[in-house]
Amino acid sequence: MSKALKSELPKTIDPYRFADQESVLEGFLPLSALERFADSILGAASSDPREQCQVSLVFGKDEERRRIVSGELVADVMLECQRCMKPMPVRLSSSFMLALVTSDEQARNLPKDLEPFQTDGFTANLWDLVEDELLLVLPPFPLHERGECEATAVLETFEPDPAAVVPDTEKRENPFSVLADLKKDRH
Ligand SMILES: [Zn+2]
């Protein structure tokens, strides 16, 4: 899925028809359209929707004639490092196998390796599916790699304590000197 995808993933489709026809769908979707997920991240890593989240879905049937959809997705997002509170780029990826169901009873009867994908039998919202999968793989406690984190000094304990983070003042410009420079430029 590294190639650039040209089309947006359709929002709603007829999943049973797709499964019977063994259809394959590939497309991108804008992360800002996924409200619950968008609220959980700082933003997309790219402003181009084609580079934010790429999805590939394969519809079909398993050996027990259950309609299934297997898929892969990749999303490049910005998260807040929970040690230094600075933004960090994170690539989220997921592969999944879902079985189409139209009732809770069908969902309960699935084997353990199949997750239910609830539909009304005629329409399924693929963007909701993608959003649910993204929320599942979102790390609850994102951290920079060692050496890349601005709070590296407190790394040794591995218990991040925001109060213990001492800003590296030597590297920072004094805001007043920046202001003074700005004023100088204007005259
Ligand atoms: Zn960090």
PDB file of C-alpha atoms and ligand atoms in Angstrom:
ATOM      1  CA  MET A   1       0.000   0.000   0.000  1.00  0.00           C
ATOM      2  CA  SER A   2       2.904   2.350  -0.483  1.00  0.00           C
ATOM      3  CA  LYS A   3       1.694   3.581  -3.839  1.00  0.00           C
ATOM      4  CA  ALA A   4      -0.299   6.776  -3.952  1.00  0.00           C
ATOM      5  CA  LEU A   5      -3.994   6.045  -3.901  1.00  0.00           C
ATOM      6  CA  LYS A   6      -6.008   8.134  -6.286  1.00  0.00           C
ATOM      7  CA  SER A   7      -9.514   7.812  -4.949  1.00  0.00           C
ATOM      8  CA  GLU A   8     -11.279   8.445  -1.706  1.00  0.00           C
ATOM      9  CA  LEU A   9     -12.601   5.358   0.065  1.00  0.00           C
ATOM     10  CA  PRO A  10     -16.394   5.209  -0.459  1.00  0.00           C
ATOM     11  CA  LYS A  11     -18.302   6.005   2.695  1.00  0.00           C
ATOM     12  CA  THR A  12     -21.190   3.576   2.337  1.00  0.00           C
ATOM     13  CA  ILE A  13     -21.405   0.420   0.283  1.00  0.00           C
ATOM     14  CA  ASP A  14     -23.539  -2.722   0.061  1.00  0.00           C
ATOM     15  CA  PRO A  15     -21.276  -5.110   1.980  1.00  0.00           C
ATOM     16  CA  TYR A  16     -23.071  -8.350   1.094  1.00  0.00           C
ATOM     17  CA  ARG A  17     -22.932  -7.573  -2.626  1.00  0.00           C
ATOM     18  CA  PHE A  18     -19.243  -6.704  -2.259  1.00  0.00           C
ATOM     19  CA  ALA A  19     -18.628  -9.993  -0.433  1.00  0.00           C
ATOM     20  CA  ASP A  20     -20.492 -12.020  -3.046  1.00  0.00           C
ATOM     21  CA  GLN A  21     -18.501 -10.308  -5.816  1.00  0.00           C
ATOM     22  CA  GLU A  22     -15.233 -10.622  -3.877  1.00  0.00           C
ATOM     23  CA  SER A  23     -14.581  -6.931  -4.408  1.00  0.00           C
ATOM     24  CA  VAL A  24     -11.381  -5.145  -3.474  1.00  0.00           C
ATOM     25  CA  LEU A  25     -11.446  -1.508  -2.435  1.00  0.00           C
ATOM     26  CA  GLU A  26      -8.502   0.806  -1.984  1.00  0.00           C
ATOM     27  CA  GLY A  27      -8.656   4.447  -1.104  1.00  0.00           C
ATOM     28  CA  PHE A  28      -7.735   7.228   1.255  1.00  0.00           C
ATOM     29  CA  LEU A  29      -9.823   9.255   3.633  1.00  0.00           C
ATOM     30  CA  PRO A  30      -9.346  12.581   5.397  1.00  0.00           C
ATOM     31  CA  LEU A  31      -8.747  12.089   9.112  1.00  0.00           C
ATOM     32  CA  SER A  32     -10.602  15.299   9.946  1.00  0.00           C
ATOM     33  CA  ALA A  33     -13.808  13.564   8.819  1.00  0.00           C
ATOM     34  CA  LEU A  34     -13.456  10.997  11.629  1.00  0.00           C
ATOM     35  CA  GLU A  35     -14.634  13.140  14.519  1.00  0.00           C
ATOM     36  CA  ARG A  36     -14.046  10.791  17.451  1.00  0.00           C
ATOM     37  CA  PHE A  37     -10.594   9.862  16.194  1.00  0.00           C
ATOM     38  CA  ALA A  38      -9.690  13.448  15.250  1.00  0.00           C
ATOM     39  CA  ASP A  39     -10.456  14.475  18.836  1.00  0.00           C
ATOM     40  CA  SER A  40      -7.934  11.901  20.092  1.00  0.00           C
ATOM     41  CA  ILE A  41      -4.936  13.114  18.084  1.00  0.00           C
ATOM     42  CA  LEU A  42      -3.148  16.433  17.572  1.00  0.00           C
ATOM     43  CA  GLY A  43      -3.765  16.159  13.840  1.00  0.00           C
ATOM     44  CA  ALA A  44      -2.712  14.462  10.648  1.00  0.00           C
ATOM     45  CA  ALA A  45       0.996  14.384   9.825  1.00  0.00           C
ATOM     46  CA  SER A  46       0.247  15.671   6.324  1.00  0.00           C
ATOM     47  CA  SER A  47      -2.182  18.336   5.154  1.00  0.00           C
ATOM     48  CA  ASP A  48      -2.818  16.276   2.009  1.00  0.00           C
ATOM     49  CA  PRO A  49      -5.808  13.969   2.654  1.00  0.00           C
ATOM     50  CA  ARG A  50      -4.340  11.406   0.244  1.00  0.00           C
ATOM     51  CA  GLU A  51      -1.412  10.926   2.626  1.00  0.00           C
ATOM     52  CA  GLN A  52      -3.330  10.851   5.911  1.00  0.00           C
ATOM     53  CA  CYS A  53      -4.966   7.436   5.986  1.00  0.00           C
ATOM     54  CA  GLN A  54      -4.775   4.734   3.336  1.00  0.00           C
ATOM     55  CA  VAL A  55      -7.049   1.727   3.428  1.00  0.00           C
ATOM     56  CA  SER A  56      -7.259  -1.524   1.524  1.00  0.00           C
ATOM     57  CA  LEU A  57     -10.298  -3.798   1.966  1.00  0.00           C
ATOM     58  CA  VAL A  58     -10.849  -7.267   0.505  1.00  0.00           C
ATOM     59  CA  PHE A  59     -14.385  -8.644   0.633  1.00  0.00           C
ATOM     60  CA  GLY A  60     -15.175 -12.313   0.291  1.00  0.00           C
ATOM     61  CA  LYS A  61     -16.300 -15.493   2.045  1.00  0.00           C
ATOM     62  CA  ASP A  62     -14.489 -17.816   4.380  1.00  0.00           C
ATOM     63  CA  GLU A  63     -14.589 -21.618   4.202  1.00  0.00           C
ATOM     64  CA  GLU A  64     -17.813 -21.625   6.235  1.00  0.00           C
ATOM     65  CA  ARG A  65     -19.444 -19.276   3.732  1.00  0.00           C
ATOM     66  CA  ARG A  66     -19.404 -16.386   6.159  1.00  0.00           C
ATOM     67  CA  ARG A  67     -19.086 -13.020   4.449  1.00  0.00           C
ATOM     68  CA  ILE A  68     -15.913 -11.405   5.608  1.00  0.00           C
ATOM     69  CA  VAL A  69     -13.855  -8.322   4.990  1.00  0.00           C
ATOM     70  CA  SER A  70     -10.150  -8.286   5.641  1.00  0.00           C
ATOM     71  CA  GLY A  71      -8.262  -5.080   5.539  1.00  0.00           C
ATOM     72  CA  GLU A  72      -5.158  -3.091   6.166  1.00  0.00           C
ATOM     73  CA  LEU A  73      -4.749   0.536   6.985  1.00  0.00           C
ATOM     74  CA  VAL A  74      -1.944   2.994   7.544  1.00  0.00           C
ATOM     75  CA  ALA A  75      -2.351   6.463   9.030  1.00  0.00           C
ATOM     76  CA  ASP A  76       0.303   9.071   9.749  1.00  0.00           C
ATOM     77  CA  VAL A  77      -0.714  11.200  12.698  1.00  0.00           C
ATOM     78  CA  MET A  78       0.729  13.627  15.207  1.00  0.00           C
ATOM     79  CA  LEU A  79       0.415  12.640  18.864  1.00  0.00           C
ATOM     80  CA  GLU A  80       1.537  14.365  22.040  1.00  0.00           C
ATOM     81  CA  CYS A  81       4.492  12.689  23.699  1.00  0.00           C
ATOM     82  CA  GLN A  82       3.343  11.972  27.228  1.00  0.00           C
ATOM     83  CA  ARG A  83       6.805  12.569  28.629  1.00  0.00           C
ATOM     84  CA  CYS A  84       7.767  15.940  27.121  1.00  0.00           C
ATOM     85  CA  MET A  85       4.306  17.024  25.854  1.00  0.00           C
ATOM     86  CA  LYS A  86       5.749  17.888  22.441  1.00  0.00           C
ATOM     87  CA  PRO A  87       4.151  16.743  19.174  1.00  0.00           C
ATOM     88  CA  MET A  88       5.554  13.599  17.604  1.00  0.00           C
ATOM     89  CA  PRO A  89       4.779  11.881  14.305  1.00  0.00           C
ATOM     90  CA  VAL A  90       3.428   8.344  14.674  1.00  0.00           C
ATOM     91  CA  ARG A  91       2.540   5.837  11.977  1.00  0.00           C
ATOM     92  CA  LEU A  92      -0.502   3.786  12.943  1.00  0.00           C
ATOM     93  CA  SER A  93      -1.105   0.562  11.095  1.00  0.00           C
ATOM     94  CA  SER A  94      -3.601  -2.209  11.483  1.00  0.00           C
ATOM     95  CA  SER A  95      -4.687  -5.351   9.736  1.00  0.00           C
ATOM     96  CA  PHE A  96      -7.993  -6.914  10.618  1.00  0.00           C
ATOM     97  CA  MET A  97     -10.508  -9.587   9.660  1.00  0.00           C
ATOM     98  CA  LEU A  98     -14.179  -8.892  10.247  1.00  0.00           C
ATOM     99  CA  ALA A  99     -17.333 -10.887   9.611  1.00  0.00           C
ATOM    100  CA  LEU A 100     -20.472  -9.169   8.376  1.00  0.00           C
ATOM    101  CA  VAL A 101     -23.346  -9.538  10.835  1.00  0.00           C
ATOM    102  CA  THR A 102     -26.822  -8.080  10.997  1.00  0.00           C
ATOM    103  CA  SER A 103     -27.676  -8.941  14.609  1.00  0.00           C
ATOM    104  CA  ASP A 104     -26.105  -9.205  18.036  1.00  0.00           C
ATOM    105  CA  GLU A 105     -26.882 -12.912  18.017  1.00  0.00           C
ATOM    106  CA  GLN A 106     -24.841 -13.417  14.835  1.00  0.00           C
ATOM    107  CA  ALA A 107     -22.038 -11.424  16.403  1.00  0.00           C
ATOM    108  CA  ARG A 108     -22.035 -13.624  19.524  1.00  0.00           C
ATOM    109  CA  ASN A 109     -21.861 -16.801  17.455  1.00  0.00           C
ATOM    110  CA  LEU A 110     -18.682 -15.834  15.622  1.00  0.00           C
ATOM    111  CA  PRO A 111     -15.491 -17.786  16.267  1.00  0.00           C
ATOM    112  CA  LYS A 112     -12.971 -15.985  18.441  1.00  0.00           C
ATOM    113  CA  ASP A 113     -10.672 -14.984  15.590  1.00  0.00           C
ATOM    114  CA  LEU A 114     -13.413 -13.010  13.821  1.00  0.00           C
ATOM    115  CA  GLU A 115     -14.625  -9.625  14.955  1.00  0.00           C
ATOM    116  CA  PRO A 116     -18.175  -8.585  14.003  1.00  0.00           C
ATOM    117  CA  PHE A 117     -18.844  -5.801  11.524  1.00  0.00           C
ATOM    118  CA  GLN A 118     -22.393  -4.689  12.214  1.00  0.00           C
ATOM    119  CA  THR A 119     -24.424  -3.751   9.148  1.00  0.00           C
ATOM    120  CA  ASP A 120     -28.122  -3.482   8.366  1.00  0.00           C
ATOM    121  CA  GLY A 121     -27.675  -5.989   5.545  1.00  0.00           C
ATOM    122  CA  PHE A 122     -27.742  -3.421   2.771  1.00  0.00           C
ATOM    123  CA  THR A 123     -25.392  -0.673   3.772  1.00  0.00           C
ATOM    124  CA  ALA A 124     -22.199  -0.478   5.766  1.00  0.00           C
ATOM    125  CA  ASN A 125     -20.311   2.652   6.696  1.00  0.00           C
ATOM    126  CA  LEU A 126     -16.672   2.029   5.806  1.00  0.00           C
ATOM    127  CA  TRP A 127     -15.487   5.274   7.362  1.00  0.00           C
ATOM    128  CA  ASP A 128     -16.937   4.154  10.713  1.00  0.00           C
ATOM    129  CA  LEU A 129     -15.136   0.845  10.277  1.00  0.00           C
ATOM    130  CA  VAL A 130     -11.834   2.627   9.647  1.00  0.00           C
ATOM    131  CA  GLU A 131     -12.399   4.959  12.597  1.00  0.00           C
ATOM    132  CA  ASP A 132     -13.060   2.039  14.969  1.00  0.00           C
ATOM    133  CA  GLU A 133      -9.889   0.276  13.793  1.00  0.00           C
ATOM    134  CA  LEU A 134      -7.824   3.450  14.172  1.00  0.00           C
ATOM    135  CA  LEU A 135      -9.092   3.978  17.727  1.00  0.00           C
ATOM    136  CA  LEU A 136      -8.101   0.374  18.546  1.00  0.00           C
ATOM    137  CA  VAL A 137      -4.465   0.870  17.492  1.00  0.00           C
ATOM    138  CA  LEU A 138      -4.048   4.362  18.918  1.00  0.00           C
ATOM    139  CA  PRO A 139      -1.329   4.080  21.597  1.00  0.00           C
ATOM    140  CA  PRO A 140      -2.748   5.206  24.969  1.00  0.00           C
ATOM    141  CA  PHE A 141       0.610   6.497  26.141  1.00  0.00           C
ATOM    142  CA  PRO A 142       2.740   7.671  23.181  1.00  0.00           C
ATOM    143  CA  LEU A 143       6.395   8.400  23.960  1.00  0.00           C
ATOM    144  CA  HIS A 144       9.330   9.602  21.876  1.00  0.00           C
ATOM    145  CA  GLU A 145      12.172   7.153  21.349  1.00  0.00           C
ATOM    146  CA  ARG A 146      15.014   7.443  23.830  1.00  0.00           C
ATOM    147  CA  GLY A 147      17.320  10.222  22.724  1.00  0.00           C
ATOM    148  CA  GLU A 148      14.605  11.996  20.732  1.00  0.00           C
ATOM    149  CA  CYS A 149      12.616  13.132  23.716  1.00  0.00           C
ATOM    150  CA  GLU A 150      13.175  16.565  25.167  1.00  0.00           C
ATOM    151  CA  ALA A 151      12.593  15.080  28.610  1.00  0.00           C
ATOM    152  CA  THR A 152      15.391  12.515  28.222  1.00  0.00           C
ATOM    153  CA  ALA A 153      16.901  13.589  31.542  1.00  0.00           C
ATOM    154  CA  VAL A 154      14.087  11.920  33.456  1.00  0.00           C
ATOM    155  CA  LEU A 155      14.093   8.776  31.301  1.00  0.00           C
ATOM    156  CA  GLU A 156      16.010   6.542  33.658  1.00  0.00           C
ATOM    157  CA  THR A 157      13.081   5.910  35.983  1.00  0.00           C
ATOM    158  CA  PHE A 158      10.738   5.362  32.983  1.00  0.00           C
ATOM    159  CA  GLU A 159       7.930   6.680  35.169  1.00  0.00           C
ATOM    160  CA  PRO A 160       7.193   9.962  33.434  1.00  0.00           C
ATOM    161  CA  ASP A 161       6.613  12.673  35.937  1.00  0.00           C
ATOM    162  CA  PRO A 162       5.693  15.929  34.179  1.00  0.00           C
ATOM    163  CA  ALA A 163       6.690  17.901  37.286  1.00  0.00           C
ATOM    164  CA  ALA A 164      10.222  16.550  37.021  1.00  0.00           C
ATOM    165  CA  VAL A 165      10.730  17.743  33.464  1.00  0.00           C
ATOM    166  CA  VAL A 166      13.305  20.516  33.561  1.00  0.00           C
ATOM    167  CA  PRO A 167      13.267  22.614  30.416  1.00  0.00           C
ATOM    168  CA  ASP A 168      16.591  22.907  28.635  1.00  0.00           C
ATOM    169  CA  THR A 169      16.880  26.642  29.123  1.00  0.00           C
ATOM    170  CA  GLU A 170      20.286  26.959  27.490  1.00  0.00           C
ATOM    171  CA  LYS A 171      18.886  26.004  24.096  1.00  0.00           C
ATOM    172  CA  ARG A 172      15.934  28.321  24.324  1.00  0.00           C
ATOM    173  CA  GLU A 173      16.071  31.863  23.155  1.00  0.00           C
ATOM    174  CA  ASN A 174      15.207  34.462  25.651  1.00  0.00           C
ATOM    175  CA  PRO A 175      11.801  35.715  24.483  1.00  0.00           C
ATOM    176  CA  PHE A 176      12.724  39.272  25.403  1.00  0.00           C
ATOM    177  CA  SER A 177      15.809  39.265  23.211  1.00  0.00           C
ATOM    178  CA  VAL A 178      13.650  38.027  20.308  1.00  0.00           C
ATOM    179  CA  LEU A 179      11.261  40.909  20.933  1.00  0.00           C
ATOM    180  CA  ALA A 180      14.139  43.342  21.039  1.00  0.00           C
ATOM    181  CA  ASP A 181      15.380  42.054  17.668  1.00  0.00           C
ATOM    182  CA  LEU A 182      11.918  42.469  16.162  1.00  0.00           C
ATOM    183  CA  LYS A 183      11.727  46.033  17.369  1.00  0.00           C
ATOM    184  CA  LYS A 184      15.178  46.763  15.992  1.00  0.00           C
ATOM    185  CA  ASP A 185      14.149  45.472  12.535  1.00  0.00           C
ATOM    186  CA  ARG A 186      11.200  47.782  12.390  1.00  0.00           C
ATOM    187  CA  HIS A 187      13.223  50.954  12.841  1.00  0.00           C
TER     188      HIS A 187
HETATM  189 ZN    ZN B   1       9.008  13.352  24.250  1.00  0.00          ZN
END
